[in-house]
Tab-separated table of C-alpha atoms in Angstrom:
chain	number	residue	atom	x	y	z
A	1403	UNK	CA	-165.473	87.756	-69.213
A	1404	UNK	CA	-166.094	90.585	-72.146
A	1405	UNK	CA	-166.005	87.463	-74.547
A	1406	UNK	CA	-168.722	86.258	-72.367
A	1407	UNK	CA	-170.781	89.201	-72.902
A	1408	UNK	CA	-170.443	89.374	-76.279
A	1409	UNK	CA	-171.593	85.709	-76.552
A	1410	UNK	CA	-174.786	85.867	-74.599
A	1411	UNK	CA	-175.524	89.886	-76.330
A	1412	UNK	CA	-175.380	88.060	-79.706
A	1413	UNK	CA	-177.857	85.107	-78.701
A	1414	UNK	CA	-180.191	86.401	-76.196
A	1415	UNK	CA	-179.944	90.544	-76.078
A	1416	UNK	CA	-179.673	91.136	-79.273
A	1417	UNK	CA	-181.007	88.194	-81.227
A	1418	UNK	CA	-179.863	88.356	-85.014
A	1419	UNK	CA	-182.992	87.278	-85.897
A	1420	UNK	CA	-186.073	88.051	-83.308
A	1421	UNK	CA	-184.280	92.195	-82.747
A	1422	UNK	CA	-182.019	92.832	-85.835
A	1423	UNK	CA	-184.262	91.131	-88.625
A	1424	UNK	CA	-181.844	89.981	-89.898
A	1425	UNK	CA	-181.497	87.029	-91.908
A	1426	UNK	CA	-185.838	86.922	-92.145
A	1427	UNK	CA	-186.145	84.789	-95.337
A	1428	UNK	CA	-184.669	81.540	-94.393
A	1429	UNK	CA	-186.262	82.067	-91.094
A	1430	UNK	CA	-189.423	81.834	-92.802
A	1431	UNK	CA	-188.244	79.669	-95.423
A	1432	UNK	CA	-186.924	76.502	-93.719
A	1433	UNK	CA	-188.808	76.553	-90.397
A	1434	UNK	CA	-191.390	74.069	-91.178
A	1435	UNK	CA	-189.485	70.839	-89.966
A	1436	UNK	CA	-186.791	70.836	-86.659
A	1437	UNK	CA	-184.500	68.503	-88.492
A	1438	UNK	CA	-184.033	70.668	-91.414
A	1439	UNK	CA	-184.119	74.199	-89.506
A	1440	UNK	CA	-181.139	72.674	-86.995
A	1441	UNK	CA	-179.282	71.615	-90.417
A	1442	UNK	CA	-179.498	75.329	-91.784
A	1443	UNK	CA	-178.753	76.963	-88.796
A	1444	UNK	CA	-175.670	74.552	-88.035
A	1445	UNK	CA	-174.315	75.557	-91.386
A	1446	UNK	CA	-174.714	79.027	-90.783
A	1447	UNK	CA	-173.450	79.628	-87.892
A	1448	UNK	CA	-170.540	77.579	-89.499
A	1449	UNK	CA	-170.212	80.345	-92.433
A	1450	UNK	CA	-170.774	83.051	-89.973
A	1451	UNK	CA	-167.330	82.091	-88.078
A	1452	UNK	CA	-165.384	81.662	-91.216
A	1453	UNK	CA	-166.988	84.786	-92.296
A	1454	UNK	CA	-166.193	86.464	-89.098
A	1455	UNK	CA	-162.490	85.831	-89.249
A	1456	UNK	CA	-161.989	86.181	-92.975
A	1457	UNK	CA	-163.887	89.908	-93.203
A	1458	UNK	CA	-162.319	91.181	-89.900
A	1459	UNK	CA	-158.615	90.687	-92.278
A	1460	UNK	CA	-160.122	91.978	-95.432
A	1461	UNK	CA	-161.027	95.636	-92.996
A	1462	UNK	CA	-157.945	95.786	-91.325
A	1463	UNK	CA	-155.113	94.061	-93.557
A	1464	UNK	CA	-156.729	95.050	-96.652
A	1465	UNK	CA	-159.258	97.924	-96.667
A	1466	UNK	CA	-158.246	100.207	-94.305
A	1467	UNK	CA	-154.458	100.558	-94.636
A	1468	UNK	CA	-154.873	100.910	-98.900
A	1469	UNK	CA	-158.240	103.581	-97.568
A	1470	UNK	CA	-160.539	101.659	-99.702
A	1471	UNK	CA	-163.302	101.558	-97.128
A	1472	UNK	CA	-166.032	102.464	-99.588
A	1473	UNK	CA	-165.333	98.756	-101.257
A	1474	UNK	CA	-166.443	97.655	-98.342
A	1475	UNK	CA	-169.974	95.628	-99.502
A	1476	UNK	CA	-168.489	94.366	-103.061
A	1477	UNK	CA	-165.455	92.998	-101.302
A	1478	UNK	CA	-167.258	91.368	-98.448
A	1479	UNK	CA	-170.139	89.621	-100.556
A	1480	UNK	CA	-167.427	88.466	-102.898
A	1481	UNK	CA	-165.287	87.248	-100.729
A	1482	UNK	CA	-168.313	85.612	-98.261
A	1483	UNK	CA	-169.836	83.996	-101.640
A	1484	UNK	CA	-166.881	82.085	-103.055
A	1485	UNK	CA	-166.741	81.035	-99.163
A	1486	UNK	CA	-170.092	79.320	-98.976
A	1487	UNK	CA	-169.650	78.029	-102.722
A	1488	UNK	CA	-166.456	75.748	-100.376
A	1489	UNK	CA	-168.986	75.202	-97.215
A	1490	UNK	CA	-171.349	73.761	-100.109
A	1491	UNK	CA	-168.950	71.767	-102.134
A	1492	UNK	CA	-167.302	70.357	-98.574
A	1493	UNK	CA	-171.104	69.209	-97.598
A	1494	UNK	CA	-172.017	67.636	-100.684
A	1495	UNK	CA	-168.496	65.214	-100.520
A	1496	UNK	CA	-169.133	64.327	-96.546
A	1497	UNK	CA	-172.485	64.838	-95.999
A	1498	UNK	CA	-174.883	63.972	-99.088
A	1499	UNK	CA	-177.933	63.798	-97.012
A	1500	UNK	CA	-178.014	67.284	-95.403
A	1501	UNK	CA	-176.794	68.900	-98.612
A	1502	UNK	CA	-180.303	67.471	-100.195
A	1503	UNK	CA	-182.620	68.777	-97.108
A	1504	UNK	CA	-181.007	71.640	-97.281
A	1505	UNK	CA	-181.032	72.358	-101.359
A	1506	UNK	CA	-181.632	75.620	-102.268
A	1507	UNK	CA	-181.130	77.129	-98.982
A	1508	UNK	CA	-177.022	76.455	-98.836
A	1509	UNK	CA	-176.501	78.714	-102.011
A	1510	UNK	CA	-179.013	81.318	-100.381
A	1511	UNK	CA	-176.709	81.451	-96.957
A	1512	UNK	CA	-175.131	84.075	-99.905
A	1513	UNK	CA	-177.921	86.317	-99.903
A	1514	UNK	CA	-178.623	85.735	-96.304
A	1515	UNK	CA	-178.280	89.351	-94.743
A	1516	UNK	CA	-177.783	87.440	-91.045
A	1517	UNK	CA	-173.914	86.933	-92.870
A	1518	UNK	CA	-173.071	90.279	-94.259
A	1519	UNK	CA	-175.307	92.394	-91.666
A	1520	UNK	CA	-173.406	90.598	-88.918
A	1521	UNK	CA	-169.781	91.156	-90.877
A	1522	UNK	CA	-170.468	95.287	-90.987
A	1523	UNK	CA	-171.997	95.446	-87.984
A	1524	UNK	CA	-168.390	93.606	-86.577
A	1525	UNK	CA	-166.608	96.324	-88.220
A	1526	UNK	CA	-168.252	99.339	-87.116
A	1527	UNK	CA	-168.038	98.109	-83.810
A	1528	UNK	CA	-164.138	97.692	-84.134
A	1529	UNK	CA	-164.020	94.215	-82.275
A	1530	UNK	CA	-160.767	92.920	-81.843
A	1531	UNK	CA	-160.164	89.625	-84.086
A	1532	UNK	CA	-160.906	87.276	-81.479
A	1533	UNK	CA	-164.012	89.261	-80.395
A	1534	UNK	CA	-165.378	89.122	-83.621
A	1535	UNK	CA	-164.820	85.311	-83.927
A	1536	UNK	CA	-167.420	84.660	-80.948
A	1537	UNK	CA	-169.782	87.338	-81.950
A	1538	UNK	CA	-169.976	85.220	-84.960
A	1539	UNK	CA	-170.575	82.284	-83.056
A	1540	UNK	CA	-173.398	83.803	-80.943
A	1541	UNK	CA	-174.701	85.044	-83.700
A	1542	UNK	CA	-174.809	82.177	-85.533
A	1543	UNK	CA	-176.211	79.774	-81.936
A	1544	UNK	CA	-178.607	82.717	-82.156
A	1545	UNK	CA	-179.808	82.440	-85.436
A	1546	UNK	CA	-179.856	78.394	-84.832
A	1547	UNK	CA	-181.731	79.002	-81.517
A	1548	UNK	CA	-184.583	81.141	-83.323
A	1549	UNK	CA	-184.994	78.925	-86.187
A	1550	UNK	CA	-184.984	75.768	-84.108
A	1551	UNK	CA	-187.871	77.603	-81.690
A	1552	UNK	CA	-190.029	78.603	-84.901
A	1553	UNK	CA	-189.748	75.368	-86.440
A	1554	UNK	CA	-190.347	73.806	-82.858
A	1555	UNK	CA	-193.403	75.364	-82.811
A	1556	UNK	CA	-194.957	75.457	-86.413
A	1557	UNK	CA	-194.626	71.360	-86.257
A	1558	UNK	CA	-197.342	71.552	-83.269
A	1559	UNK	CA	-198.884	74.182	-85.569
A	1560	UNK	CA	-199.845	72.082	-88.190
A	1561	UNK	CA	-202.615	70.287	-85.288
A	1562	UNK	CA	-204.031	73.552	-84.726
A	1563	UNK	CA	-207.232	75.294	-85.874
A	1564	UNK	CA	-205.758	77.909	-87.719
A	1565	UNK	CA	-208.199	80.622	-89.442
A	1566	UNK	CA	-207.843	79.850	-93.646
A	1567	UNK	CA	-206.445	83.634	-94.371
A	1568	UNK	CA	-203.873	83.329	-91.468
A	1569	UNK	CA	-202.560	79.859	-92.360
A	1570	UNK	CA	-199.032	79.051	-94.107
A	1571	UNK	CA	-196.660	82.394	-93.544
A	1572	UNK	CA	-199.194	84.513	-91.856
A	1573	UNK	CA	-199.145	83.061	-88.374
A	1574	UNK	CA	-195.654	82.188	-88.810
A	1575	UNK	CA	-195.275	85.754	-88.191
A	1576	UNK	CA	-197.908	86.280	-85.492
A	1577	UNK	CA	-195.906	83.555	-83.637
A	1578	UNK	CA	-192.087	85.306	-84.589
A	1579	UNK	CA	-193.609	88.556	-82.919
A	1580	UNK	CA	-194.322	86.246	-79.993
A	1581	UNK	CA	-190.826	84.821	-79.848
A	1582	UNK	CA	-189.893	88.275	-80.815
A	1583	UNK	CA	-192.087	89.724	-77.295
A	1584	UNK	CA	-190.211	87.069	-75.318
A	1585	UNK	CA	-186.555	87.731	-75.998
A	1586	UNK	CA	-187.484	91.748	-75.521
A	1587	UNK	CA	-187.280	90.599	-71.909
A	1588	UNK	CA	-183.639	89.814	-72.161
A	1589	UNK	CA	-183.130	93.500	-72.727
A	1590	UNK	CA	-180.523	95.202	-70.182
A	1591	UNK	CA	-179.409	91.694	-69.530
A	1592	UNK	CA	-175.686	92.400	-70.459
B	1063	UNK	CA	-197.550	97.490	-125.252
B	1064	UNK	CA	-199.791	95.677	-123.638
B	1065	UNK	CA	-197.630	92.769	-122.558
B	1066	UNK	CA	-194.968	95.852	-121.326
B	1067	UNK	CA	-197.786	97.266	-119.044
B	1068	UNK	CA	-197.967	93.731	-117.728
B	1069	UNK	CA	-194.691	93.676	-116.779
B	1070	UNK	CA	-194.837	97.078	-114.773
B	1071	UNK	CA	-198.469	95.995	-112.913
B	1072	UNK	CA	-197.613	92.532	-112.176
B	1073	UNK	CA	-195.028	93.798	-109.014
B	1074	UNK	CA	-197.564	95.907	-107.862
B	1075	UNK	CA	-200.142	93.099	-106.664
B	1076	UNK	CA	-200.587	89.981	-108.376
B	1077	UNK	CA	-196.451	89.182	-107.677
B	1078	UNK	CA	-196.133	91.619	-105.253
B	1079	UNK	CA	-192.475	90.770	-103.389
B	1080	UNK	CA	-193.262	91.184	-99.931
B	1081	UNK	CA	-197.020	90.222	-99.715
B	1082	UNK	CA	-197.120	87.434	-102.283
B	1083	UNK	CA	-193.661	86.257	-102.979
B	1084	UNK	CA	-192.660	86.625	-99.293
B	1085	UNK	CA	-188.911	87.689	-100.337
B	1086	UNK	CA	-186.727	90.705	-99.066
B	1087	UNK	CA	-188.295	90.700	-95.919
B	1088	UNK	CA	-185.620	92.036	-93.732
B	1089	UNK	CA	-185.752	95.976	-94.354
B	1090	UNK	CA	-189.833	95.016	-94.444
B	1091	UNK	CA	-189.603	94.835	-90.461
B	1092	UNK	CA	-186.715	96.372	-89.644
B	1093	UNK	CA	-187.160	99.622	-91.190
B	1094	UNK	CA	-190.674	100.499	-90.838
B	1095	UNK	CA	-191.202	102.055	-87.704
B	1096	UNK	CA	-192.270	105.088	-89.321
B	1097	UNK	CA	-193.710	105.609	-93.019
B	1098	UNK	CA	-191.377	108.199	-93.889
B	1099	UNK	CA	-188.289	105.355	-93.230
B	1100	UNK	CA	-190.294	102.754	-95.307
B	1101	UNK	CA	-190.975	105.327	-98.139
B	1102	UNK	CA	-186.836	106.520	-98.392
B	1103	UNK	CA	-185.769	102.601	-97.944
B	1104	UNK	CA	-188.585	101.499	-100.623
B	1105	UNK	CA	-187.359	104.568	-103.252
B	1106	UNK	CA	-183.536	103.412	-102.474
B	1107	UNK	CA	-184.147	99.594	-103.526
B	1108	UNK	CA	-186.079	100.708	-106.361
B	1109	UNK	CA	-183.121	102.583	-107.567
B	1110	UNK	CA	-180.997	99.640	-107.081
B	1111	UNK	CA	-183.485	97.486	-108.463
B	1112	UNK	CA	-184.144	99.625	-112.091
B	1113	UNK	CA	-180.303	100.267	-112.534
B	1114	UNK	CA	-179.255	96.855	-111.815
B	1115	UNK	CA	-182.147	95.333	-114.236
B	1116	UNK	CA	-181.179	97.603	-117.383
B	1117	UNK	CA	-177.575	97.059	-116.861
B	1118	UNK	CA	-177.584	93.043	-116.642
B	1119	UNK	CA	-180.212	92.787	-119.505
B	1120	UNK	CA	-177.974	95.028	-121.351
B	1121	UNK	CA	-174.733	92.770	-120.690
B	1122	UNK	CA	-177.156	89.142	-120.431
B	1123	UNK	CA	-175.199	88.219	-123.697
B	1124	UNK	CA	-171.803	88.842	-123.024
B	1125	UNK	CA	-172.205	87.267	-119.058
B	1126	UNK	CA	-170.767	83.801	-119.174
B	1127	UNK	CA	-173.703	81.735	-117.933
B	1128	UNK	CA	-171.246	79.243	-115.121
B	1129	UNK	CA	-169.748	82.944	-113.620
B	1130	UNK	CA	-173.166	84.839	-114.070
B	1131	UNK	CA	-173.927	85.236	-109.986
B	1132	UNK	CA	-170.798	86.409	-108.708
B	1133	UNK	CA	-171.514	89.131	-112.013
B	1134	UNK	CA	-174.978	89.869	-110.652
B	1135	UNK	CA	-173.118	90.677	-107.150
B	1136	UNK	CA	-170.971	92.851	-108.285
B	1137	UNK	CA	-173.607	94.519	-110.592
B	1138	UNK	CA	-175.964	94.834	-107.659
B	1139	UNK	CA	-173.028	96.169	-104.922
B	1140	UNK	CA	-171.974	98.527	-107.282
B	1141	UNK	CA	-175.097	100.319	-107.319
B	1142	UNK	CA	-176.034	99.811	-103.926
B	1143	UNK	CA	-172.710	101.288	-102.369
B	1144	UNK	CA	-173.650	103.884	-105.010
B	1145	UNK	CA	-176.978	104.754	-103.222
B	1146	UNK	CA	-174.821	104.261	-99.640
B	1147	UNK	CA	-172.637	107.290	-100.666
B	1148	UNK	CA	-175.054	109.625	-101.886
B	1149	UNK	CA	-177.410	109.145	-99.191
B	1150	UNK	CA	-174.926	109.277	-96.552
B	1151	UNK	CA	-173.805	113.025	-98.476
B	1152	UNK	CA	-177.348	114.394	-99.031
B	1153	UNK	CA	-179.558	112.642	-96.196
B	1154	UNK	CA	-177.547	112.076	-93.374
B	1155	UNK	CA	-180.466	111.483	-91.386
B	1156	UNK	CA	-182.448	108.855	-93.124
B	1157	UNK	CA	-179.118	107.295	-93.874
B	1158	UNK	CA	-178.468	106.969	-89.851
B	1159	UNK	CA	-182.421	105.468	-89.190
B	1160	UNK	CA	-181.553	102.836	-92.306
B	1161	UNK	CA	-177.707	102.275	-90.785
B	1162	UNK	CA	-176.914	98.524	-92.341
B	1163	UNK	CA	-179.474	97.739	-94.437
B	1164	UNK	CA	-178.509	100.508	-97.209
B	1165	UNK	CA	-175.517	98.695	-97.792
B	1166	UNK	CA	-177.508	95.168	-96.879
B	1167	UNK	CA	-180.084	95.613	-100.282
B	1168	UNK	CA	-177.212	93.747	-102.150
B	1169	UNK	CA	-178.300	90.446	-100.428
B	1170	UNK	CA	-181.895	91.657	-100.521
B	1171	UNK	CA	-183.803	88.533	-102.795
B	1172	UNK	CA	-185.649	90.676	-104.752
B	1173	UNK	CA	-182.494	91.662	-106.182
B	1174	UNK	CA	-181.030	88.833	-107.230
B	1175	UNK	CA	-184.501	87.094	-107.639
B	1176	UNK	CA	-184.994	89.859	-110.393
B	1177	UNK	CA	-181.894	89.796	-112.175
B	1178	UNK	CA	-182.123	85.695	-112.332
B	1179	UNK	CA	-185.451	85.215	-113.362
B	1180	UNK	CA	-186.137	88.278	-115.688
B	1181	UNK	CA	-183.475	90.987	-116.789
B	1182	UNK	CA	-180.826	87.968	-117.131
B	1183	UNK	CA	-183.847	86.701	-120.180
B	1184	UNK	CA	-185.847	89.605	-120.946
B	1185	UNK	CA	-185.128	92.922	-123.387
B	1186	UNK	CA	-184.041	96.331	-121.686
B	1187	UNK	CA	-187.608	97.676	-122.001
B	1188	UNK	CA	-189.313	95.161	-120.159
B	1189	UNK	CA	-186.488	94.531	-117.314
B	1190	UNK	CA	-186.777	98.451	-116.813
B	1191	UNK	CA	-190.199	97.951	-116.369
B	1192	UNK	CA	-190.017	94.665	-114.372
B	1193	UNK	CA	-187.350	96.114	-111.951
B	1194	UNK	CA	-189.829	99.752	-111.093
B	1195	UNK	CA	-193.268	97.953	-110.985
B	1196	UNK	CA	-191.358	95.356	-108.504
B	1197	UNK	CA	-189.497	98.511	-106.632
B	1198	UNK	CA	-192.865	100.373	-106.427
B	1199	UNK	CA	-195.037	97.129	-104.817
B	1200	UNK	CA	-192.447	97.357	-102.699
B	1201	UNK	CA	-192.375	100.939	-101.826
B	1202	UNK	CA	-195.873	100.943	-101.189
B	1203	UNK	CA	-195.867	98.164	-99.177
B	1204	UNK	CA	-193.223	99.148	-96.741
B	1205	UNK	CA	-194.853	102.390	-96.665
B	1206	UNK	CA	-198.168	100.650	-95.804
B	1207	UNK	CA	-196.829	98.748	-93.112
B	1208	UNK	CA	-194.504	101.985	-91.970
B	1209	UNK	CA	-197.991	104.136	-91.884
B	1210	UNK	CA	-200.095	101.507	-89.902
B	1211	UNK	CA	-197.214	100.767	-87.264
B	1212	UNK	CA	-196.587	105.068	-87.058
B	1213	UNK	CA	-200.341	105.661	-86.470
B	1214	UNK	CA	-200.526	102.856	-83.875
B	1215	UNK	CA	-197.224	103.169	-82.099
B	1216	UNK	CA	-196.562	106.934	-81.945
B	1217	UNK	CA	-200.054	108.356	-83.242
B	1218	UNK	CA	-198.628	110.435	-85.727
B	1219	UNK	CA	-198.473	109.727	-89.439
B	1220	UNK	CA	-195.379	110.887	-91.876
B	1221	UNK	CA	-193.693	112.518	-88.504
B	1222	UNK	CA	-196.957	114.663	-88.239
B	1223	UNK	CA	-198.138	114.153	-84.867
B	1224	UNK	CA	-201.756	113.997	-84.545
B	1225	UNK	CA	-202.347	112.730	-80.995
B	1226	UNK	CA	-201.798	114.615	-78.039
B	1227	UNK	CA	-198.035	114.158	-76.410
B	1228	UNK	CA	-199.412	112.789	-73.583
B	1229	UNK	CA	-202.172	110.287	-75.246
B	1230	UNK	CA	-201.337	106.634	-74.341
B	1231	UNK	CA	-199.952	104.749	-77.829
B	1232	UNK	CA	-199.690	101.206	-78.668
B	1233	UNK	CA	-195.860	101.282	-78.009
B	1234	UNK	CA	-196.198	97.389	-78.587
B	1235	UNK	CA	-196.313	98.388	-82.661
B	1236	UNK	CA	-192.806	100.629	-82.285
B	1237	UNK	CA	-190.872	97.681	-81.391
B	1238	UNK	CA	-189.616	94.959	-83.260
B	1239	UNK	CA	-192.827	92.024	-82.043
B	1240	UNK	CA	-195.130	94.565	-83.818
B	1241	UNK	CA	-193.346	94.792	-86.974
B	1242	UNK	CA	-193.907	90.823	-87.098
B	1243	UNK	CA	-197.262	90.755	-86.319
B	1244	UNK	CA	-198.586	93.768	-88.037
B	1245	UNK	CA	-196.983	92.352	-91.312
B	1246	UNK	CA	-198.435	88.346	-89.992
B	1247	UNK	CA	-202.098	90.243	-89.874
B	1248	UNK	CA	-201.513	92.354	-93.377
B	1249	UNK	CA	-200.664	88.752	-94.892
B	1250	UNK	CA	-203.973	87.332	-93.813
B	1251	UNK	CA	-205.787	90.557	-95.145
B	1252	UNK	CA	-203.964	90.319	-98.653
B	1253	UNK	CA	-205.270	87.047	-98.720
B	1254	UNK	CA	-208.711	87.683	-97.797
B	1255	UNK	CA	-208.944	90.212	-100.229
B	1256	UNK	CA	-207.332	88.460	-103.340
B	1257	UNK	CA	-209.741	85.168	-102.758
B	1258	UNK	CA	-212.866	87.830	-103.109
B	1259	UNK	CA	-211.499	88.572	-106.025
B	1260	UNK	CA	-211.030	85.633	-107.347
B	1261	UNK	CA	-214.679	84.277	-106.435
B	1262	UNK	CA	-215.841	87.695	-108.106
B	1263	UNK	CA	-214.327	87.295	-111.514
């Protein structure tokens, strides 16, 4: 049941994306089609798992017990990097089509804070191994969920009578702070 | 000198990161819910920023070019754990409002952005330059955007309170849908402003 709770805090409560801000620059970047947003946010959450179990051994196997703590960020962004450079070299043999719609966003899941913000924010909240795994997951479903809603809605978008100033990334935003207002109301839900 | 000058004023507006270039936009919302938190998280990446530019145009020739990201990384981490440890020693408090995203600046884009497409090319000098105009547009814009969502949400401005305690504020701009939509509007005013001045020259 607490695995439960974790799950739906990561997706809905706490939203990676809509209440952390995290992981704001492929949310803006790749939300203009469904197809290509649900591609990005699949691999994510993919690298967010992986992520999730290989950092949580790194703190407890490695860090803590040699009291290296303050390696913390070098050691996770290293370690996190080389992981996605596998994610991107195991997409481009199986799946040659996703790896080009996705192009220069697969390398960037590197610099995507979602990955290492969710990694120490599993640390300081000492989850237990398998916790940690499926508050990767929801994070990741989270992530996928928010990007799949923006992109979702910027396709209509591109009908509407948008003012010239606003057009492009400005009312991107004025709609995130909508989808932002929205998932306040799952606050208290868990 | 005047091509170094360049370098320093181009960050500030014309390639300003967060209105223009749109990158590093997580400590942008996350941080500014007052100006004094935008200011102290604007003057940390700067830091980062100016160190990390000097010290990767200074090694851009010994750097093998296939290896040169996982270099920048470590470059980068180094001197944003760096910032991480003194803060936590010397401002405990600011370090507690900015929590993750002290340590997060390594995967801020402007970072890497930086190091990729000028220090990694360009002489010390200029990469010095580059890295503090770039840091201070982005001070001033988190600062900006810190200010206007202060004013609005608490009515106070740099913790100085200048509302009565009991005056109704727009709470809205405290919480994290104002931080998107006051930075959505400030967009659309950068954009206003910079196509005036391009019809005026």
């Amino acid at each position: 049941m607490e695995l439960f709770y974790i799950f739906i805090g990561a997706v809905f409560v706490n939203n990676f994306v809509l209440v952390r801000f995290l992981g704001i620059c492929p949310f803006m970047g790749v939300s203009k089609q469904t197809e290509t947003a649900l591609g990005m946010g699949l691999a994510t959450t993919f690298v967010m798992v992986v992520s999730a179990a290989l950092t949580w051994l790194l703190q407890w196997f490695v860090l803590e017990p040699f009291g290296l703590p303050f390696l913390q960020t070098p050691v996770f962004i290293l370690s996190i990097a080389s992981m996605v450079q596998l994610v991107e070299m195991f997409l481009n043999k199986t799946s040659p089509g996703l790896h080009r719609a996705l192009g220069i966003y697969l390398p960037l899941i590197t610099t995507n804070c979602a990955v290492l913000g969710f990694s120490l924010i599993a640390v300081q909240g000492a989850y237990s191994f398998i916790q940690s795994i499926i508050f990767g997951l929801g994070a990741g479903v989270g992530f996928t969920l928010a990007l799949m809603l923006l992109a979702g809605i910027r396709e209509e978008m591109q009908f509407a009578d948008v003012p010239e100033p606003l057009k492009g990334i400005g009312i991107a935003f004025v709609i995130a702070g909508l989808l932002s207002l929205a998932f306040s109301g799952f606050s208290g839900l868990v | 000198m005047g091509g170094l000058m360049k370098e320093f004023f181009k960050g500030l507006w014309n390639d300003n990161p967060t209105f223009r270039l749109q990158i590093g936009l997580c400590p942008v919302l996350a941080v500014t819910s007052s100006a004094l938190n935008g200011l102290g998280m604007g003057l940390a990446t700067t830091f980062v920023l100016i160190c990390s530019s000097v010290l990767i145009s200074l090694l851009k020739n010994v750097i093998p070019s296939k290896v040169r990201i996982p270099c920048y990384i470590i470059v980068i981490a180094t001197f944003s754990t760096i910032v991480d440890l003194v803060m936590h020693a010397f401002l405990p408090d600011l370090h507690r409002v900015l929590g993750i995203f002290i340590p997060l600046i390594v995967v801020n884009c402007i970072l890497m952005g930086r190091a990729e497409a000028f220090a990694s090319k360009n002489s010390v000098v200029s990469s010095a330059l580059d890295g503090l105009g770039m840091g201070l547009g982005f001070t001033w814009a988190l600062t900006l955007i810190g200010a206007i969502r202060e004013i609005l949400g608490s009515g106070s401005i740099f913790n100085h309170k200048f509302v009565a305690d009991t005056a109704a504020t727009f709470g809205f701009f405290s919480l994290p849908p104002g931080a998107f939509v006051t930075v959505g509007i400030l967009i659309a005013g950068m954009n206003i402003i910079s196509a005036r001045l391009r019809k005026a020259s």
